[in-house]
């Protein structure tokens, strides 16, 4: 097979700073060894997140200029609404400034203290919104999804036996809705099959529980279904997406992912009474229902971006970039989560640095080594981000120490990935020299964002 090319060419460039090792050492020390505290300009390849970091197309930039900034009933709103309805088939569309605002509205209207919300895996803002409303957020990921090295096509699936057990245990009356996240971000962008969504829906229908889809990467998930699930090899991504949404009663979306936009989100639903309540909350928190949390130009950009994300050639290229990095690292024996997901490659820092104990944060050691070696910024998902303290106040390590290399959409070219692979290879060959870290300052919440570190000798 021939090389899969980027299905676009470059009309405008954005310079990136090529730095020296000495410069990076100074920058990282000044940032207290926490890459979240670095200046972005000191990161030559920034793989911190795929959220809101994508490049817009010429059609999106052109659409931006058509932004109709009327307060009510703008033309831009009509384009946004009809595109979202076309994809989701839902009757009511509410534009929000980000995905978490959609989650917040959903939770404030439907979730009460003592409720239980099942999900394959709650994304962190989703969990926070459900818990803030007083609910217990439970993750019911299938067994394959919990084994990093196990090859399986749909590791984002929900465990339907555990869903039935959850409904028995807590009672359907305490479950205002069940969520399913496509693709499963927390599990590394692993997809969910149509068969699984259908089975979840059947179980829920028997108990009168609505289904809400967390749709942030619905187009990447649709591509996985076409590539891996029986019967979909010829189906358009739009039709697959429409089928996914057809099983749902509502959906939340961050357009910073598969909206190919730098900001935006929405909440959709079918139920008229839900829509009425959501709308009231939208007006209170975000804005008038025909712009929500967004400018008219954002609505334009998202309407174009959502359809571009469903373009088959774009998704072929997108998935090829993730596979390209995997293929470069696999022969070297670099430990990573398999199969790779839709938007990121996860390195297994515990296996990469077996000499660093979990409470000396091997993920931070690896993230910092990759930065120092090549100016590449990635993120720890391990004992710093997910660590806890037991009742005696002792720190408890997270089950996995991962490092995420998230892929911004349409931003980096093949030579950037070649460089990235070379840097990681160098770090791999010199891994014995990598130190652990200790925290010298940590805030009470979300310590990974603002904590300070020092290398352990
Ligand atoms: C990013 C994300 C969210 C939250 O969206 P924001 O736009 O960042 O508020 C919710 N769920 C999943 C699965 C996500 O990836």
XYZ file of C-alpha atoms and ligand atoms in Angstrom:
472
model
C 0.000 0.000 0.000
C 1.208 3.508 -0.777
C 1.920 6.185 1.826
C -1.261 7.745 3.177
C -0.796 11.450 2.594
C -2.156 14.395 4.541
C -5.354 15.131 2.558
C -4.649 18.858 2.613
C -1.862 21.254 1.719
C -0.553 24.149 3.746
C -1.606 27.717 2.937
C -0.421 29.434 6.091
C 2.393 28.566 8.457
C 2.903 29.115 12.152
C 6.549 29.158 13.272
C 7.709 26.872 16.040
C 10.790 27.692 18.062
C 13.696 25.275 17.815
C 15.366 25.346 21.228
C 18.621 24.053 22.673
C 18.852 21.544 25.490
C 20.279 24.273 27.722
C 17.273 26.511 27.001
C 14.873 23.685 27.811
C 16.683 22.853 31.045
C 16.333 26.457 32.180
C 12.667 26.567 31.134
C 11.774 23.314 32.901
C 13.576 24.325 36.098
C 11.751 27.669 36.081
C 8.488 25.703 35.606
C 9.274 23.634 38.728
C 9.573 20.523 36.544
C 5.851 20.701 35.718
C 5.216 20.917 31.954
C 1.816 22.540 32.608
C 3.759 25.567 33.866
C 5.920 25.909 30.733
C 5.359 28.665 28.201
C 3.800 27.064 25.105
C 6.392 28.799 22.921
C 9.113 26.718 24.605
C 7.426 23.502 23.347
C 8.324 22.814 19.735
C 5.802 19.964 19.404
C 2.907 20.263 21.822
C 1.049 17.002 22.439
C -0.495 18.034 25.746
C -4.030 17.612 24.381
C -6.074 17.185 21.214
C -8.733 19.504 22.640
C -9.165 22.812 20.828
C -5.677 22.535 19.329
C -6.648 21.552 15.785
C -6.050 23.515 12.571
C -9.055 24.942 10.750
C -9.559 24.383 7.030
C -9.833 27.108 4.379
C -13.592 26.487 4.369
C -13.747 27.070 8.102
C -11.745 30.295 7.873
C -14.034 31.433 5.051
C -17.119 30.516 7.102
C -15.732 32.523 10.009
C -16.164 35.701 7.977
C -19.833 34.861 7.444
C -20.472 34.922 11.183
C -23.823 36.582 11.816
C -23.588 38.144 15.257
C -27.290 38.917 15.657
C -28.444 38.272 19.196
C -31.399 36.102 18.223
C -32.144 33.821 15.263
C -28.926 34.484 13.321
C -28.142 32.793 10.016
C -25.088 31.202 11.639
C -27.321 29.586 14.250
C -29.526 28.118 11.514
C -26.510 26.501 9.834
C -25.272 25.156 13.169
C -28.681 23.819 14.159
C -29.383 22.123 10.834
C -25.922 20.495 10.737
C -26.214 19.180 14.291
C -29.754 17.897 13.587
C -28.571 16.284 10.368
C -25.874 14.327 12.230
C -27.650 13.532 15.497
C -31.278 13.370 14.365
C -32.231 15.085 17.640
C -35.139 17.529 17.856
C -33.551 20.083 20.192
C -30.109 21.673 19.889
C -28.510 23.847 22.590
C -25.162 25.515 21.804
C -22.676 25.794 24.703
C -19.191 27.248 25.053
C -17.592 23.851 25.776
C -18.515 20.244 26.463
C -18.476 20.702 30.223
C -21.144 23.408 30.002
C -23.439 20.886 28.276
C -22.655 18.379 31.034
C -23.318 21.018 33.676
C -26.769 21.813 32.269
C -27.626 18.116 31.982
C -26.577 17.496 35.587
C -28.211 20.601 37.061
C -31.553 19.743 35.471
C -31.719 15.956 35.811
C -29.380 14.854 38.602
C -30.348 14.915 42.282
C -28.517 13.918 45.438
C -28.369 10.126 45.771
C -28.637 9.456 42.029
C -26.299 7.056 40.269
C -24.882 7.705 36.776
C -23.327 4.736 34.950
C -20.867 5.339 32.093
C -18.252 3.200 30.331
C -15.709 5.689 31.788
C -16.600 9.169 32.961
C -14.292 11.815 31.581
C -13.005 13.968 34.462
C -15.269 16.998 33.834
C -18.260 14.670 33.374
C -17.547 12.940 36.654
C -17.062 16.298 38.390
C -20.399 17.633 37.074
C -22.312 14.504 38.138
C -20.679 14.420 41.565
C -21.188 18.145 42.089
C -24.928 17.560 41.547
C -24.799 14.901 44.283
C -24.636 11.726 42.191
C -22.389 8.698 42.367
C -20.571 8.367 39.020
C -19.789 4.717 38.283
C -17.514 3.381 35.539
C -18.576 0.086 33.949
C -15.833 -0.452 31.375
C -15.552 -3.918 29.839
C -12.786 -6.214 31.115
C -10.631 -5.923 27.964
C -10.592 -2.151 28.430
C -8.840 -2.493 31.755
C -5.902 -4.501 30.416
C -3.418 -2.142 28.729
C -1.640 -4.785 26.651
C -4.684 -6.798 25.548
C -5.603 -6.556 21.845
C -9.349 -6.169 21.271
C -11.297 -4.153 18.693
C -13.719 -2.322 21.003
C -12.003 -1.744 24.319
C -14.304 1.204 25.050
C -17.416 -0.995 25.322
C -19.556 -0.950 28.428
C -19.740 -4.162 30.462
C -23.442 -4.938 30.033
C -23.502 -7.521 32.850
C -22.188 -4.910 35.239
C -24.779 -2.446 33.907
C -27.587 -4.916 34.763
C -26.006 -5.477 38.173
C -25.735 -1.710 38.720
C -29.441 -1.240 37.921
C -30.351 -4.118 40.295
C -28.135 -2.742 43.036
C -29.201 0.908 42.960
C -32.671 0.656 41.414
C -33.762 2.132 38.087
C -35.601 4.933 39.921
C -32.230 6.265 41.145
C -30.658 6.311 37.690
C -31.930 9.396 35.802
C -29.871 8.395 32.733
C -26.935 6.245 31.693
C -24.033 7.672 29.687
C -21.707 6.125 27.139
C -18.563 7.928 25.977
C -17.471 7.553 22.325
C -14.585 7.090 21.964
C -13.637 6.359 25.554
C -11.221 9.215 26.279
C -10.158 8.009 29.728
C -9.315 4.600 28.275
C -7.064 6.080 25.602
C -9.580 6.825 22.860
C -10.785 3.244 22.595
C -13.937 2.787 20.499
C -17.419 1.521 21.362
C -19.226 -0.772 18.909
C -22.731 -0.234 17.559
C -23.610 -3.695 18.910
C -22.618 -2.593 22.412
C -24.577 0.673 22.225
C -27.609 -1.263 20.972
C -27.333 -3.786 23.798
C -26.952 -1.030 26.391
C -30.032 0.679 24.943
C -32.088 -2.546 25.117
C -31.203 -3.025 28.788
C -31.994 0.619 29.590
C -35.308 0.582 27.701
C -36.504 -2.375 29.798
C -36.013 -0.162 32.864
C -37.153 3.097 31.335
C -33.706 4.687 31.745
C -32.660 7.208 29.066
C -29.284 7.004 27.303
C -27.026 10.052 26.956
C -24.023 9.882 24.637
C -20.842 11.788 25.428
C -20.101 12.364 21.755
C -16.786 14.279 21.782
C -15.063 11.872 19.369
C -18.118 10.481 17.587
C -16.498 10.741 14.133
C -13.307 8.913 15.179
C -15.546 6.262 16.751
C -17.576 6.003 13.526
C -14.350 5.366 11.619
C -13.382 2.535 13.995
C -16.841 0.986 13.505
C -16.461 1.123 9.741
C -12.979 -0.430 9.967
C -13.677 -3.068 12.619
C -17.370 -3.933 13.011
C -19.129 -6.459 10.776
C -21.545 -4.960 8.310
C -20.233 -1.376 8.246
C -17.364 -1.559 5.733
C -19.408 0.287 3.101
C -21.417 2.589 5.357
C -20.671 6.320 5.308
C -19.354 7.819 8.547
C -22.384 10.129 8.597
C -24.755 7.146 8.493
C -22.778 5.369 11.213
C -22.840 8.491 13.372
C -26.583 8.847 12.770
C -27.087 5.251 13.890
C -25.056 5.831 17.085
C -27.195 8.854 17.955
C -30.422 7.046 17.039
C -30.099 4.956 20.213
C -29.680 8.019 22.421
C -32.170 10.302 24.133
C -29.628 13.099 24.488
C -25.952 13.823 23.817
C -23.251 16.170 25.080
C -20.484 17.349 22.774
C -17.182 19.197 22.941
C -16.614 20.730 19.504
C -12.948 21.148 20.485
C -12.533 17.515 19.479
C -14.534 16.231 16.496
C -16.026 19.667 15.813
C -12.556 20.590 14.475
C -12.944 23.932 16.217
C -10.914 25.751 18.841
C -13.903 26.278 21.144
C -17.535 25.195 21.414
C -19.939 22.474 22.423
C -23.594 21.498 22.433
C -26.303 19.561 24.188
C -29.003 17.817 22.130
C -32.117 15.899 23.157
C -35.437 14.613 21.883
C -37.698 15.107 24.893
C -39.647 18.399 24.805
C -39.810 18.734 28.590
C -36.085 18.161 29.002
C -35.461 20.716 26.266
C -37.590 23.302 28.042
C -35.632 22.900 31.280
C -32.260 22.752 29.522
C -33.132 25.943 27.672
C -33.945 27.783 30.887
C -30.621 26.740 32.363
C -28.830 27.645 29.100
C -30.225 31.182 29.263
C -29.147 31.486 32.884
C -25.611 30.141 32.444
C -24.578 30.485 28.798
C -26.710 32.780 26.670
C -29.797 33.102 24.496
C -30.773 29.708 22.977
C -29.701 30.620 19.434
C -26.085 31.344 20.359
C -25.624 29.801 23.826
C -22.015 30.252 24.796
C -20.736 31.038 21.316
C -20.187 33.859 18.848
C -21.923 33.608 15.468
C -18.556 32.979 13.792
C -17.904 30.010 16.114
C -21.260 28.508 15.129
C -20.224 28.819 11.449
C -16.834 27.207 12.025
C -18.326 24.284 13.949
C -21.043 23.656 11.344
C -18.291 23.202 8.741
C -15.938 21.322 11.093
C -18.457 18.681 12.153
C -18.968 17.636 8.536
C -15.218 17.695 7.793
C -14.660 15.345 10.734
C -17.005 12.863 9.032
C -14.996 12.946 5.808
C -13.665 9.436 5.271
C -10.303 10.483 3.781
C -9.685 12.792 6.713
C -10.302 9.971 9.185
C -8.078 7.571 7.196
C -5.254 10.107 7.474
C -6.015 10.895 11.131
C -5.826 7.242 12.170
C -2.759 6.689 9.982
C -0.819 9.308 11.975
C -1.498 7.479 15.229
C -0.566 4.139 13.628
C 2.572 5.685 12.133
C 3.987 6.523 15.544
C 3.023 3.101 16.886
C 4.776 1.346 13.998
C 7.953 3.318 14.660
C 8.008 2.530 18.371
C 6.777 -1.062 18.406
C 9.907 -2.743 16.939
C 11.997 -1.004 19.622
C 9.957 -2.678 22.346
C 8.755 0.626 23.789
C 5.886 -0.262 26.167
C 2.544 1.299 25.285
C -1.203 0.719 25.573
C -2.443 -1.537 22.760
C -4.205 -1.217 20.452
C -3.556 2.508 20.100
C -6.710 4.639 20.309
C -8.126 7.296 18.016
C -6.491 10.459 19.306
C -3.419 9.488 21.290
C -0.610 7.053 21.981
C -0.141 6.127 25.633
C 3.291 5.075 26.861
C 3.395 2.729 29.844
C 5.743 4.662 32.132
C 5.856 1.948 34.794
C 7.236 -0.566 32.285
C 9.407 2.115 30.640
C 11.056 3.083 33.952
C 10.815 0.002 36.203
C 13.533 1.435 38.465
C 11.364 4.430 39.454
C 8.853 3.575 42.232
C 5.226 4.684 41.562
C 5.349 7.322 44.305
C 8.406 8.858 42.651
C 6.127 9.402 39.644
C 7.649 7.555 36.675
C 5.152 9.369 34.403
C 6.592 12.749 35.400
C 10.115 11.366 34.915
C 9.254 10.272 31.386
C 7.336 13.439 30.445
C 10.253 15.597 31.605
C 12.878 13.425 29.866
C 10.960 13.708 26.563
C 10.708 17.477 26.991
C 14.392 17.914 27.818
C 15.488 15.708 24.943
C 13.327 17.211 22.199
C 11.105 20.063 23.402
C 8.054 17.821 23.090
C 5.283 18.336 25.625
C 3.100 15.418 26.690
C 1.197 14.638 29.877
C 1.305 12.236 32.828
C -1.815 10.193 33.581
C -0.710 8.344 36.667
C -0.113 8.796 40.352
C 0.137 12.579 40.171
C -3.102 13.063 38.221
C -5.073 10.197 39.796
C -3.217 9.490 43.057
C -5.202 9.456 46.283
C -4.634 9.529 50.010
C -5.934 6.810 52.338
C -7.598 7.457 55.725
C -4.220 7.675 57.474
C -3.144 10.317 54.974
C -0.735 8.018 53.112
C -0.430 8.543 49.411
C -1.790 5.667 47.289
C -0.400 5.107 43.796
C -2.697 4.971 40.742
C -3.269 1.558 39.099
C -1.461 2.646 35.920
C 1.383 5.085 35.206
C 0.736 6.342 31.679
C 2.097 9.158 29.544
C -0.236 10.473 26.860
C 0.929 11.804 23.512
C -2.285 13.423 22.239
C -2.508 14.297 18.546
C -3.841 17.742 17.599
C -5.944 17.495 14.439
C -4.311 18.453 11.079
C -1.439 20.284 12.818
C 1.737 18.210 12.518
C 3.232 16.554 9.452
C 5.043 13.259 8.984
C 8.476 14.799 9.653
C 7.233 16.057 13.025
C 6.291 12.480 13.871
C 9.657 11.202 12.627
C 11.370 13.675 14.940
C 9.073 12.657 17.799
C 9.889 8.975 17.281
C 13.641 9.771 17.209
C 13.391 11.677 20.491
C 11.435 8.898 22.194
C 13.884 6.309 20.877
C 16.779 8.266 22.377
C 14.973 8.550 25.707
C 14.265 4.789 25.587
C 17.947 3.967 25.063
C 18.946 6.236 27.952
C 16.080 5.333 30.276
C 18.300 3.994 33.067
C 19.516 7.527 33.761
C 15.998 8.947 34.267
C 15.161 10.001 37.825
C 11.927 10.012 39.736
C 10.467 13.195 41.198
C 8.971 14.347 44.460
C 6.330 17.030 45.002
C 7.585 20.116 46.814
C 4.252 21.967 46.626
C 0.764 20.669 45.979
C -2.602 22.405 46.053
C -5.659 20.605 47.492
C -7.271 19.974 44.108
C -5.986 19.066 40.634
C -2.370 19.029 41.755
C -1.106 17.964 38.325
C -1.873 21.433 36.936
C -0.028 23.584 39.444
C 2.137 21.294 41.609
C 5.905 21.841 41.908
C 8.451 19.026 41.600
C 12.121 18.329 42.328
C 14.162 15.447 40.879
C 15.006 12.656 43.335
C 18.764 11.875 43.320
C -13.044 17.050 26.387
C -14.090 16.152 26.880
C -15.164 16.628 27.647
C -15.279 18.081 28.093
O -15.277 18.963 27.047
P -14.657 20.452 27.190
O -14.966 21.078 25.876
O -13.205 20.300 27.462
O -15.387 21.107 28.317
C -16.126 15.716 28.033
N -16.041 14.415 27.717
C -15.013 13.917 26.997
C -14.979 12.468 26.642
C -14.011 14.769 26.556
O -12.983 14.267 25.854
